[in-house]
mmCIF file of C-alpha atoms in Angstrom:
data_model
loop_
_atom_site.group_PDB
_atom_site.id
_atom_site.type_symbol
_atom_site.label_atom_id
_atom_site.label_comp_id
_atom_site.label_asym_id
_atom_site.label_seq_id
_atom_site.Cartn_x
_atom_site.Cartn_y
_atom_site.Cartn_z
ATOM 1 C CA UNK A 110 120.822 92.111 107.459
ATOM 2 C CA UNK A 111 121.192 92.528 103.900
ATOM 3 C CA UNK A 112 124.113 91.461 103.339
ATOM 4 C CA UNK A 113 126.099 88.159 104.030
ATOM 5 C CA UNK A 114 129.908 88.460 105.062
ATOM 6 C CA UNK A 115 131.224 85.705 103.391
ATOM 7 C CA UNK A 116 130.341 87.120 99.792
ATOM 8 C CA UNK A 117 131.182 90.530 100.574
ATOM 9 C CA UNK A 118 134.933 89.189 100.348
ATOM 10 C CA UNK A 119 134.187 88.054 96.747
ATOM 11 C CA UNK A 120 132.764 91.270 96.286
ATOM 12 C CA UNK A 121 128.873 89.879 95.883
ATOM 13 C CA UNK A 122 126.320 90.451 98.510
ATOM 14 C CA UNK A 123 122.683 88.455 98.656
ATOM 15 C CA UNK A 124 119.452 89.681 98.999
ATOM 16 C CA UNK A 125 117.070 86.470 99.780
ATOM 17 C CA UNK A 126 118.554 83.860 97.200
ATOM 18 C CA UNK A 127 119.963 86.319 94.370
ATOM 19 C CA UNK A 128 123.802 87.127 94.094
ATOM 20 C CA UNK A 129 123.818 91.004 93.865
ATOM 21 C CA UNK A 130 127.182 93.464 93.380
ATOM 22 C CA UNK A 131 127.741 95.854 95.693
ATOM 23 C CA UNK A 132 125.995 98.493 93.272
ATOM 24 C CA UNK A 133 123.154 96.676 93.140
ATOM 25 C CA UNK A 134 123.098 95.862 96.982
ATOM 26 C CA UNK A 135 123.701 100.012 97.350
ATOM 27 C CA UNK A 136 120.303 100.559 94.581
ATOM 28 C CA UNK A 137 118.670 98.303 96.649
ATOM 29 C CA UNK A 138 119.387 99.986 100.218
ATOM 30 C CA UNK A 139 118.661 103.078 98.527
ATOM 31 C CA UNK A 140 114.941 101.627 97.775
ATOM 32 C CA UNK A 141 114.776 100.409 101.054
ATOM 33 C CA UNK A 142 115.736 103.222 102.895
ATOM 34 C CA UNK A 143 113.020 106.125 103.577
ATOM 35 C CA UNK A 144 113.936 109.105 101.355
ATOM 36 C CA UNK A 145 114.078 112.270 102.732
ATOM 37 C CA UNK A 146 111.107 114.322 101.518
ATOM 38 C CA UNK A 147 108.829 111.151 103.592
ATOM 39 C CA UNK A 148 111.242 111.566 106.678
ATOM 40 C CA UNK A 149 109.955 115.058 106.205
ATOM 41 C CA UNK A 150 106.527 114.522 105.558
ATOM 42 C CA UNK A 151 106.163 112.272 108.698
ATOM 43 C CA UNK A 152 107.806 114.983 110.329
ATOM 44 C CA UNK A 153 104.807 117.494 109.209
ATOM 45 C CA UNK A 154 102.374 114.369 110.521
ATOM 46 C CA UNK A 155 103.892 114.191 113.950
ATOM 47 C CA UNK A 156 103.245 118.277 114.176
ATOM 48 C CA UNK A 157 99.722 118.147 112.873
ATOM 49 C CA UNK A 158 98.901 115.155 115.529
ATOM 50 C CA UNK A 159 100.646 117.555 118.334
ATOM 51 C CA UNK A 160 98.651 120.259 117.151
ATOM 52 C CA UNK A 161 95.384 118.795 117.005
ATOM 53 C CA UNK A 162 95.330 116.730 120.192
ATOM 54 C CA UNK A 163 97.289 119.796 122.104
ATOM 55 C CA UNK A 164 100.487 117.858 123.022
ATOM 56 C CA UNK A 165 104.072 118.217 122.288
ATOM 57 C CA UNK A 166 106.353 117.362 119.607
ATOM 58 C CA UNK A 167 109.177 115.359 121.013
ATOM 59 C CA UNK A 168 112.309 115.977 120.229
ATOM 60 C CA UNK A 169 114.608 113.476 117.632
ATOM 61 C CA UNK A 170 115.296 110.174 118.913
ATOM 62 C CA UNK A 171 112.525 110.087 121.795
ATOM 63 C CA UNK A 172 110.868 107.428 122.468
ATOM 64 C CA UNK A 173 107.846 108.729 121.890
ATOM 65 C CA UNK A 174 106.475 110.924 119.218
ATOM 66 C CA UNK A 175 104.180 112.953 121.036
ATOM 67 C CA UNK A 176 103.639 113.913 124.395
ATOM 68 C CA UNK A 177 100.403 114.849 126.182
ATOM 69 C CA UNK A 178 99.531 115.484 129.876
ATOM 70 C CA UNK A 179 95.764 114.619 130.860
ATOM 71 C CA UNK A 180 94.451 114.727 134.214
ATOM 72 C CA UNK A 181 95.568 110.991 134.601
ATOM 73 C CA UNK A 182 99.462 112.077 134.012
ATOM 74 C CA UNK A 183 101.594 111.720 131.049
ATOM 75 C CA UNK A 184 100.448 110.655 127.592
ATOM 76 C CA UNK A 185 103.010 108.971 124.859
ATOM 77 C CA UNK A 186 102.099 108.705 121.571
ATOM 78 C CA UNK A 187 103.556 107.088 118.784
ATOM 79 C CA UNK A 188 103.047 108.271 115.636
ATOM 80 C CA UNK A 189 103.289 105.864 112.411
ATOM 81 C CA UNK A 190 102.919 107.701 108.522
ATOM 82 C CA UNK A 191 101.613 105.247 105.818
ATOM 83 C CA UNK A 192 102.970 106.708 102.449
ATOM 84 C CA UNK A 193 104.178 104.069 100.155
ATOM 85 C CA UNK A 194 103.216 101.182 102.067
ATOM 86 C CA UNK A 195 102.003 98.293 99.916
ATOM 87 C CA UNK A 196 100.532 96.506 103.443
ATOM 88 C CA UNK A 197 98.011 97.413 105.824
ATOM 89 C CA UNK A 198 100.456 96.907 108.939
ATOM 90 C CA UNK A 199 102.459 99.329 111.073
ATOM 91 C CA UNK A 200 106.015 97.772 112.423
ATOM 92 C CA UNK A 201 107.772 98.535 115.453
ATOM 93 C CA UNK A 202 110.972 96.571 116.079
ATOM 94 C CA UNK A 203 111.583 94.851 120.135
ATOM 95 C CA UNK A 204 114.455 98.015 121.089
ATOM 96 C CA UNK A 205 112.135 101.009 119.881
ATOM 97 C CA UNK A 206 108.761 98.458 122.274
ATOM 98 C CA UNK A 207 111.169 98.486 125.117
ATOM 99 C CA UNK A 208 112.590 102.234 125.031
ATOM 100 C CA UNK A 209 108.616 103.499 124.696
ATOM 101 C CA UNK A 210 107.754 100.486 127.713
ATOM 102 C CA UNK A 211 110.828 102.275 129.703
ATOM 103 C CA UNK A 212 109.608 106.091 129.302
ATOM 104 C CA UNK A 213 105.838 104.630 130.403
ATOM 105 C CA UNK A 214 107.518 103.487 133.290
ATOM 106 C CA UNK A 215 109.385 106.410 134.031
ATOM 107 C CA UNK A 216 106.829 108.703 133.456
ATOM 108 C CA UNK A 217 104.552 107.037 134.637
ATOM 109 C CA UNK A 218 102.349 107.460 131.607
ATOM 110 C CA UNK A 219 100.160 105.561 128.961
ATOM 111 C CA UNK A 220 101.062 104.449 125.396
ATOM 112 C CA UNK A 221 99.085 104.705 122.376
ATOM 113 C CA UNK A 222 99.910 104.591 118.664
ATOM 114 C CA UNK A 223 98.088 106.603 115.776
ATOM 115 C CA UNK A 224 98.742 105.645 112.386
ATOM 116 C CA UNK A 225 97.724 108.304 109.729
ATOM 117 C CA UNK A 226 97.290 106.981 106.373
ATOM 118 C CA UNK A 227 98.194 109.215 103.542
ATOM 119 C CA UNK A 228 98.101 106.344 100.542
ATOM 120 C CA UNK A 229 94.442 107.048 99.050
ATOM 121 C CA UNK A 230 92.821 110.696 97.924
ATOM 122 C CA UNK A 231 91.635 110.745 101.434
ATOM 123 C CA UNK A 232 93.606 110.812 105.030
ATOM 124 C CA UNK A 233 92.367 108.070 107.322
ATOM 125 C CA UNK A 234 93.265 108.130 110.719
ATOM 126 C CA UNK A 235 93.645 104.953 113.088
ATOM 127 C CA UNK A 236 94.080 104.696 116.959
ATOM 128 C CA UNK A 237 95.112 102.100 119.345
ATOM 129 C CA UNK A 238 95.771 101.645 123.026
ATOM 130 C CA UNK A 239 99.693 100.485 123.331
ATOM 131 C CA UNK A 240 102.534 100.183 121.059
ATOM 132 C CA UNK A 241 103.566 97.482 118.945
ATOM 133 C CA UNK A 242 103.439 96.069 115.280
ATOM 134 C CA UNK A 243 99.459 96.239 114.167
ATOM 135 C CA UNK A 244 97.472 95.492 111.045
ATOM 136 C CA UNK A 245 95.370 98.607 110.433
ATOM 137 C CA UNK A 246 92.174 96.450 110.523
ATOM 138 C CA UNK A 247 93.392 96.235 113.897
ATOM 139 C CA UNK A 248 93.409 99.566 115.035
ATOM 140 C CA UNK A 249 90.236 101.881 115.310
ATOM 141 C CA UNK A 250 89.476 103.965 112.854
ATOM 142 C CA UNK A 251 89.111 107.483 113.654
ATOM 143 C CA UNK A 252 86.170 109.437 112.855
ATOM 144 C CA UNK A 253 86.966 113.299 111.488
ATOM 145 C CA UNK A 254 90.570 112.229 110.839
ATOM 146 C CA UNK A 255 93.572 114.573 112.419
ATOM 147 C CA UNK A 256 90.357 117.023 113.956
ATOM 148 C CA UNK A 257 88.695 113.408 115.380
ATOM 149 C CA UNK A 258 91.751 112.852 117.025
ATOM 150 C CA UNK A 259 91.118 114.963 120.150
ATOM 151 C CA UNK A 260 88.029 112.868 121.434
ATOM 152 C CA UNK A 261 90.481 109.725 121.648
ATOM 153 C CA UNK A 262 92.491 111.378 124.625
#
């Protein structure tokens, strides 16, 4: 984590190798930390990707984003929102893999993860089979962005 126990009794915390105070260990979290207007703006992505592909919204703290059912079953989709990104990679952390690997199990359904990039003048929209941490370059690139979206399911 960010912080190290043994300072936080002096009242310092570290970040790497610098000695921070707890205000500056706060300013930092507070960077860190998604703000709320991109939690809602993800939000809005998740709907538009429901809407175009004709799935489901999931509700908070699913494992998956979006739901679909094709004629092979169920359909889970994660859905990733590049804002201020300074990398090309997406990040999924081992407990949010094995909760979407447990609902593919249980449903019996496929995984796939779209990443829609809203960093240049332009939307770009990426797909790939599966869930996991991905470079973009990595990931297919969707022709006709959100609208393209429908021909990968």
């Amino acid at each position: 984590g960010l912080l190290r126990k043994s300072n936080q009794a002096k009242g310092l915390t570290s970040l790497g190798k610098e000695i921070l105070t707890p205000k500056q260990a706060l300013a930092v979290k507070s960077v860190v930390a998604p703000k709320k207007a991109d939690l809602d703006k993800a939000e809005q992505v998740e709907q538009l990707v429901a809407h175009y592909i004709k799935g489901e919204q999931s509700h908070d703290n699913s494992a998956v984003d979006v739901q679909l059912r094709t004629p092979t079953g169920l359909h889970g989709i994660e859905v990733k929102t590049l804002l201020l990104q300074t990398n090309d990679k997406i990040t999924m952390n081992k407990s949010a893999i094995g909760r979407k690997l447990d609902w593919a199990k249980t449903n019996k359904g496929d995984l796939s993860t779209v990443a829609v990039d809203l960093r240049g003048s332009k939307v770009q929209v990426y797909y790939k089979s599966g869930v996991g941490s991905f470079r973009i370059g990595s990931m297919e690139k969707v022709n006709g962005g959100l609208k393209g979206l429908a021909s990968m399911f």
